[in-house]
Short mmCIF file of C-alpha atoms in Angstrom, two decimals:
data_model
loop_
_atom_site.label_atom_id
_atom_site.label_comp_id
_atom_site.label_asym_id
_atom_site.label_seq_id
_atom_site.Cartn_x
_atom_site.Cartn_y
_atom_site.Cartn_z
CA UNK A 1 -26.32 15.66 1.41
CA UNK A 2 -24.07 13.31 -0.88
CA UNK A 3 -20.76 12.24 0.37
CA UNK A 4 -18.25 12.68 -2.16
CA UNK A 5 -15.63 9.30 -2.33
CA UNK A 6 -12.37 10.66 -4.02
CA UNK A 7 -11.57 7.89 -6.93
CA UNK A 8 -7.86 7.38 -8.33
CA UNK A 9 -8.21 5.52 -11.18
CA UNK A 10 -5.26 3.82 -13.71
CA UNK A 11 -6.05 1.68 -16.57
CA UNK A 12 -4.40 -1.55 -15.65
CA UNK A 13 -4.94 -4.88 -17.56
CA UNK A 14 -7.51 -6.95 -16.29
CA UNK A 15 -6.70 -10.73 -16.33
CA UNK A 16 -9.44 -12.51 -14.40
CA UNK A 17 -8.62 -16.47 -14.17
CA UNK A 18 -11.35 -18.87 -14.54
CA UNK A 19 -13.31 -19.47 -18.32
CA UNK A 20 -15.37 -16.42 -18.77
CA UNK A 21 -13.35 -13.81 -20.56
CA UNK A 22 -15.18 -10.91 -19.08
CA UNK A 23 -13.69 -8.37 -21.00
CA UNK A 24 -10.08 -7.96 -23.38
CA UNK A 25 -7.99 -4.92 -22.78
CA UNK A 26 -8.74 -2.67 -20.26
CA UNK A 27 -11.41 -0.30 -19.59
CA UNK A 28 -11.33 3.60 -20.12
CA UNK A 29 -11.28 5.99 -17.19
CA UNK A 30 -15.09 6.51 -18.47
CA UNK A 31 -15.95 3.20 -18.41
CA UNK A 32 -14.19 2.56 -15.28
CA UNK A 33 -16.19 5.32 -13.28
CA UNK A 34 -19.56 3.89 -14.90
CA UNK A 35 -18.74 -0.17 -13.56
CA UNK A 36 -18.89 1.17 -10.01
CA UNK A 37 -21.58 0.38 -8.01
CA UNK A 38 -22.42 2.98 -5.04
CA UNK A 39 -25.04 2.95 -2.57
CA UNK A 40 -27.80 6.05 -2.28
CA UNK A 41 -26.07 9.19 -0.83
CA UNK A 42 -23.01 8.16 -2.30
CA UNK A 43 -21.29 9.78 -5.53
CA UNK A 44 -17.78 9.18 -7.18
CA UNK A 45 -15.48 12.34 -8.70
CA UNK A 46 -12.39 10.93 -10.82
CA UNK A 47 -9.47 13.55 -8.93
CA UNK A 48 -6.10 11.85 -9.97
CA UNK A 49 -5.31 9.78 -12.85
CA UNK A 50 -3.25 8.42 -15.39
CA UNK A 51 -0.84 10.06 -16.99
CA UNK A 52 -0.35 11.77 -13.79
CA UNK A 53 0.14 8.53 -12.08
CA UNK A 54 1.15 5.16 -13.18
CA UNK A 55 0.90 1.87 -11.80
CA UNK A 56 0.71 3.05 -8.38
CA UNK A 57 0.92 0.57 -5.39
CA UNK A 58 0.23 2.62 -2.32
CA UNK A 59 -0.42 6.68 -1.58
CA UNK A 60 -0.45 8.66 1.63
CA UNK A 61 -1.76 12.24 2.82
CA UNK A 62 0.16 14.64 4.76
CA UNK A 63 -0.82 17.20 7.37
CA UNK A 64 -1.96 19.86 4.67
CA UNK A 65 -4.03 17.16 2.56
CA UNK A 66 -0.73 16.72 -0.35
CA UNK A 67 -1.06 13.20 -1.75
CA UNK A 68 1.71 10.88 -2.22
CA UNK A 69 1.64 7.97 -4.43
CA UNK A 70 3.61 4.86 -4.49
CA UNK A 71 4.57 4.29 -8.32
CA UNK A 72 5.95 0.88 -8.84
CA UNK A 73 7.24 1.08 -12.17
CA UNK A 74 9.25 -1.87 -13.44
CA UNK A 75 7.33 -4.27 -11.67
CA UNK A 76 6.41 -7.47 -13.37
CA UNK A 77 6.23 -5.60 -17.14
CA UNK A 78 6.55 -8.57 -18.66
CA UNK A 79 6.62 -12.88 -17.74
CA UNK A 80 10.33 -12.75 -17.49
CA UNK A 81 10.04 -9.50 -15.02
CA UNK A 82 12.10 -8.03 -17.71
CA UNK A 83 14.27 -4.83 -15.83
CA UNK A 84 12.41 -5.25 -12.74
CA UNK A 85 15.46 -4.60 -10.76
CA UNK A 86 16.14 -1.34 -12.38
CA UNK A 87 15.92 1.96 -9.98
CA UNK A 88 13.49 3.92 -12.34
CA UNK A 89 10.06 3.87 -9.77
CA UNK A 90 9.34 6.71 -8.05
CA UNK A 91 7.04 8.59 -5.42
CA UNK A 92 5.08 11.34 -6.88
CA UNK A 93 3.26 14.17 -5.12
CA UNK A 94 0.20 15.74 -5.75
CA UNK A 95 -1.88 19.62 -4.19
CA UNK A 96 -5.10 20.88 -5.16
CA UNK A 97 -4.18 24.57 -4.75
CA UNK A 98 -7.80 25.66 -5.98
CA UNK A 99 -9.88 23.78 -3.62
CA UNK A 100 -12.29 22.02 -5.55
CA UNK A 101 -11.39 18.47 -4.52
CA UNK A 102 -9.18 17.56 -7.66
CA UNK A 103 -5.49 17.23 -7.75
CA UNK A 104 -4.11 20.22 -10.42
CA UNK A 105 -0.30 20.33 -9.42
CA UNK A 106 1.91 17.58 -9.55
CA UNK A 107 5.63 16.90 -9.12
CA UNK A 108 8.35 14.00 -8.80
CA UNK A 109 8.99 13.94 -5.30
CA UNK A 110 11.68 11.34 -5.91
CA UNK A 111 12.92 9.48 -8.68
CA UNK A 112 14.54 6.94 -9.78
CA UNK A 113 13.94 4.60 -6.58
CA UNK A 114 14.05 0.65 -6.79
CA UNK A 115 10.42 -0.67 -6.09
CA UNK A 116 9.47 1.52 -3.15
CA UNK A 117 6.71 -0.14 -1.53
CA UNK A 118 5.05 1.67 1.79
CA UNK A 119 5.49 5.98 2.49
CA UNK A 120 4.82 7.54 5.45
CA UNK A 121 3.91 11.45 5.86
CA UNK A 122 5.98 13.28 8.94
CA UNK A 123 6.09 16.93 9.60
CA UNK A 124 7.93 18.00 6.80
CA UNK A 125 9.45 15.20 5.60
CA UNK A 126 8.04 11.61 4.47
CA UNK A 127 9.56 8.42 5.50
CA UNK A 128 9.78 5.73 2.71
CA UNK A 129 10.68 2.11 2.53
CA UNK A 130 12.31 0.29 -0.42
CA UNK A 131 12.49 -3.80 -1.97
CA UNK A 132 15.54 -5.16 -1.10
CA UNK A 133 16.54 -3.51 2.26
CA UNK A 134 15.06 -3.03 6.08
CA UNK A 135 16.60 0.36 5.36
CA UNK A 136 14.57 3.63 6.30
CA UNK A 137 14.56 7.05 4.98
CA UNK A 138 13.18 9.93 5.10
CA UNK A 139 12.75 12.76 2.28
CA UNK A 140 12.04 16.92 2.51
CA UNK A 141 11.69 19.22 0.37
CA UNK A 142 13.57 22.27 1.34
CA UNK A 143 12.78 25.22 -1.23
CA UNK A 144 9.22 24.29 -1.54
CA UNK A 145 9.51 23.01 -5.31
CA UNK A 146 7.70 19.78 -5.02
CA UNK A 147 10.94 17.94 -5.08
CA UNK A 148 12.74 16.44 -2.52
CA UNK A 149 16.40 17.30 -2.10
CA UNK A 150 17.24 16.02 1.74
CA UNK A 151 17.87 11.98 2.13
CA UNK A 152 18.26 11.10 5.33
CA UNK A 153 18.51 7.40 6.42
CA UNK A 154 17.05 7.20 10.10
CA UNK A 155 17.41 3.36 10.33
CA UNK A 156 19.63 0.78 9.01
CA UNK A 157 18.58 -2.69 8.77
CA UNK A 158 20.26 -3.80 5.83
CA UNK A 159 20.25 -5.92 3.33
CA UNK A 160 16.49 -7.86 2.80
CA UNK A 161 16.70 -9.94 -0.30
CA UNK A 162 14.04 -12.86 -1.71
CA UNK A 163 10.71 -12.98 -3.38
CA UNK A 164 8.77 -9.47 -3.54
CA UNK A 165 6.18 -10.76 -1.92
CA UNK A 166 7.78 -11.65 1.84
CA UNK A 167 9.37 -8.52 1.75
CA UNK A 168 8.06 -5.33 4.25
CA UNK A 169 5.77 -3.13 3.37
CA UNK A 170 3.00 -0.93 5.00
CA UNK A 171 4.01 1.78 7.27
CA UNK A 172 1.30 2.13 9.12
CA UNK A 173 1.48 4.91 12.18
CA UNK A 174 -0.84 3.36 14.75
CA UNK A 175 -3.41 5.17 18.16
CA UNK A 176 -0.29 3.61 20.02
CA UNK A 177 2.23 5.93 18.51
CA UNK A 178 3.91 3.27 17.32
CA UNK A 179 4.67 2.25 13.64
CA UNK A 180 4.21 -1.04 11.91
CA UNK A 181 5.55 -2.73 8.51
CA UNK A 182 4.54 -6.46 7.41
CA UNK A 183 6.67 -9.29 8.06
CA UNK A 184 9.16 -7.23 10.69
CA UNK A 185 9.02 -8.57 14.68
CA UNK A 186 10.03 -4.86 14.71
CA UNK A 187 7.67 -1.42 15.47
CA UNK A 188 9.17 1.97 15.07
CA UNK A 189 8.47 5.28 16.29
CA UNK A 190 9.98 8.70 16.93
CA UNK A 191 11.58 9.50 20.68
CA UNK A 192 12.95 13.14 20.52
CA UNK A 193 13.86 13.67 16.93
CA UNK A 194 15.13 9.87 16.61
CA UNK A 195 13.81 6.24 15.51
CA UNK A 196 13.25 4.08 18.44
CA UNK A 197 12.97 0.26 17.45
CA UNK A 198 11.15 -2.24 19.70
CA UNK A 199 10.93 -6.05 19.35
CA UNK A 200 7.53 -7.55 18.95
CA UNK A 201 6.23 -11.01 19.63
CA UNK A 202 6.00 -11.83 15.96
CA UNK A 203 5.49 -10.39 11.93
CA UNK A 204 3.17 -11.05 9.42
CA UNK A 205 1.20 -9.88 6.22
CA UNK A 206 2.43 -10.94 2.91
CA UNK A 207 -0.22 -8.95 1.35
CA UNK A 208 -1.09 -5.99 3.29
CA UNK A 209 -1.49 -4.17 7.01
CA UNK A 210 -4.01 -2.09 8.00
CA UNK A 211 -5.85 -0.71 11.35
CA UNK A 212 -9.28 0.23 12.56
CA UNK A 213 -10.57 3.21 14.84
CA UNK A 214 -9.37 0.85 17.96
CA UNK A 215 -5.54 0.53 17.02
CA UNK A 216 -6.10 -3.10 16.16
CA UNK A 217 -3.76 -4.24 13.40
CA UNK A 218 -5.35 -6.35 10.97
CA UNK A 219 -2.76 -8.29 8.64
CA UNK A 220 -3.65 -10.23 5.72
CA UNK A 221 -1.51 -12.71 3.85
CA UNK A 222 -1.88 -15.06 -0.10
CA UNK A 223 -0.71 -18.53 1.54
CA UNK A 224 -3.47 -19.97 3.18
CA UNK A 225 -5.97 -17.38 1.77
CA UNK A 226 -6.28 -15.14 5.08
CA UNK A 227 -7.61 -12.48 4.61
CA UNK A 228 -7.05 -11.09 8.54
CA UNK A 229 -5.49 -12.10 11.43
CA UNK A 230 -3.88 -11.04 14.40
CA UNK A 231 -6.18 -8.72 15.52
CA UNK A 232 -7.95 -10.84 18.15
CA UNK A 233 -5.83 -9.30 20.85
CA UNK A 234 -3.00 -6.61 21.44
CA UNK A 235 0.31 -7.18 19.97
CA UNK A 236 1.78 -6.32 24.19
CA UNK A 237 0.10 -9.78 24.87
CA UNK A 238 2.15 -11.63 22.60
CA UNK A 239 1.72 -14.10 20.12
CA UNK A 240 -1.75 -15.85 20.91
CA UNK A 241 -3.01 -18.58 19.01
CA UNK A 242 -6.49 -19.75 20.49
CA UNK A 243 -9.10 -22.47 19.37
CA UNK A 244 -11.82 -20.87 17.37
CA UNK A 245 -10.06 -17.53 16.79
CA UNK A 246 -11.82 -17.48 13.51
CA UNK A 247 -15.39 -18.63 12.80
CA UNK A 248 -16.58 -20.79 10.28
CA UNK A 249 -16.10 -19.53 6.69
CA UNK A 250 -13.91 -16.58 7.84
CA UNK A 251 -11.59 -17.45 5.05
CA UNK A 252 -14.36 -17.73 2.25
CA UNK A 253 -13.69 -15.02 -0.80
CA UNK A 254 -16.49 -14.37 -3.18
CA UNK A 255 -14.51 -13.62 -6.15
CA UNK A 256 -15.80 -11.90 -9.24
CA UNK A 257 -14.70 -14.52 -11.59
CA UNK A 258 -15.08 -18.39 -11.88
CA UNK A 259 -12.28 -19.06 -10.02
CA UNK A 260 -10.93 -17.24 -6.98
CA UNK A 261 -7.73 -16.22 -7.10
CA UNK A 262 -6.01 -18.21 -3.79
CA UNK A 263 -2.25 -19.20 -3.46
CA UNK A 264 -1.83 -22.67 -5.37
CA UNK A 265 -4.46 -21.72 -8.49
CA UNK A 266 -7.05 -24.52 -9.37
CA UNK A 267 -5.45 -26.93 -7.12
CA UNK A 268 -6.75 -25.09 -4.24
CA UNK A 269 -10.43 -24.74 -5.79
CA UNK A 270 -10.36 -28.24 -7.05
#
């Protein structure tokens, strides 16, 4: 029996560094599907795609299997990041009311939101983080129209300004009940109806959080090129830094271009 792998697919420009133009433009959603490789057993359905979403950044399922994507839209449109700071991204949602798999009703959830960069499905509502604030909110729809029309912040943190990149993001809801975003020495999670926050030894993960089936956190990060760490022991034992943590060659990528793309460019290939 094949296993079906859902596939969201965008057309985004592919600029691969290194001396071999691979390919100009970008490719068709066609043309896409066809340069993935799958094992035997394994096939690939397109169920979501542009012009339904665009540039997204991150998505999340709720309890009844609605899909909510992450749509950074001003980000980096141009060199000069030309109106990146302009509140016009959103969060959209997305049902497949006729059970075969693909996604046939979509709506704005919100609008107009400044870079929103991790969501988190609730009950009801959805819990969503934003660039330039430590600020959380969370979002229902009341009269079941696809749109949200309660804002409710359940955490202030304030202001968090600086580059994109070392700001939080992830919202992951770990087996410890607890909930996680990069960068924060902070976890969340809900204590009868309200956000409890708890100091942790230590933040991380310019570039990403995620877990396995253990509750191990695994954060990842550009500087450096690491590509995991953290994970070698449970955040309650603090902040652990051991001899030979990571074995030889942990750090290697194999990149599909000429040259990798690390923090630093050439200079770190050279």
């Amino acid at each position: 029996m094949k296993r079906l792998l859902p596939l969201l697919i965008t057309a985004p420009l592919l600029a691969e560094p290194g001396d071999t133009v691979y390919q100009k433009g970008f490719l068709s959603i066609e043309e896409a599907q066809k340069s993935i490789e799958l094992q035997d057993g394994y096939a690939l359905d397109l169920v979501l795609s542009n012009p339904d979403i665009h540039e997204p950044v991150a998505m999340a399922w709720d309890g009844n299997g609605a899909l909510y994507v992450v749509e950074m839209r001003t980000y980096m449109q141009d060199a000069d990041a030309s109106g990146e700071q302009t509140p016009k991204s959103r969060i959209s949602r997305h049902e497949d009311t006729t059970g075969d798999g693909i996604y046939n009703k979509h709506s704005i959830f919100i609008d107009n939101l400044l870079l929103p960069r991790a969501v988190l499905p609730l009950d009801d509502r959805i819990m969503v983080h934003i660039t330039n604030t430590l600020d959380l909110w969370t979002y229902r729809d009341t009269d079941n129209d696809g749109v949200a029309d309660e804002k409710i912040k359940v955490y202030e943190g304030g202001r968090r300004g600086g580059n994109m990149e070392h700001q939080p993001s992830g919202l992951i809801w770990n087996l410890d009940n607890w909930i996680y975003l990069t960068y924060e020495n902070k976890r969340y999670r809900f204590t009868d109806g309200k956000l409890e926050v708890e100091q942790i030894p230590r933040g991380g993960g310019q570039w990403g959080i995620g877990m396995d089936d253990a509750g191990r956190n695994y954060y990842s990060a550009a500087g450096g090129e690491k590509p995991a760490f953290y994970f070698q022991q449970p955040i309650a034992y603090g902040a652990l830094d051991l001899p030979g943590q990571e074995a030889n060659g942990f750090r290697e990528v194999f990149p599909i271009a000429d040259v990798p793309d690390v923090q630093g460019g050439r200079r770190r290939v050279n």
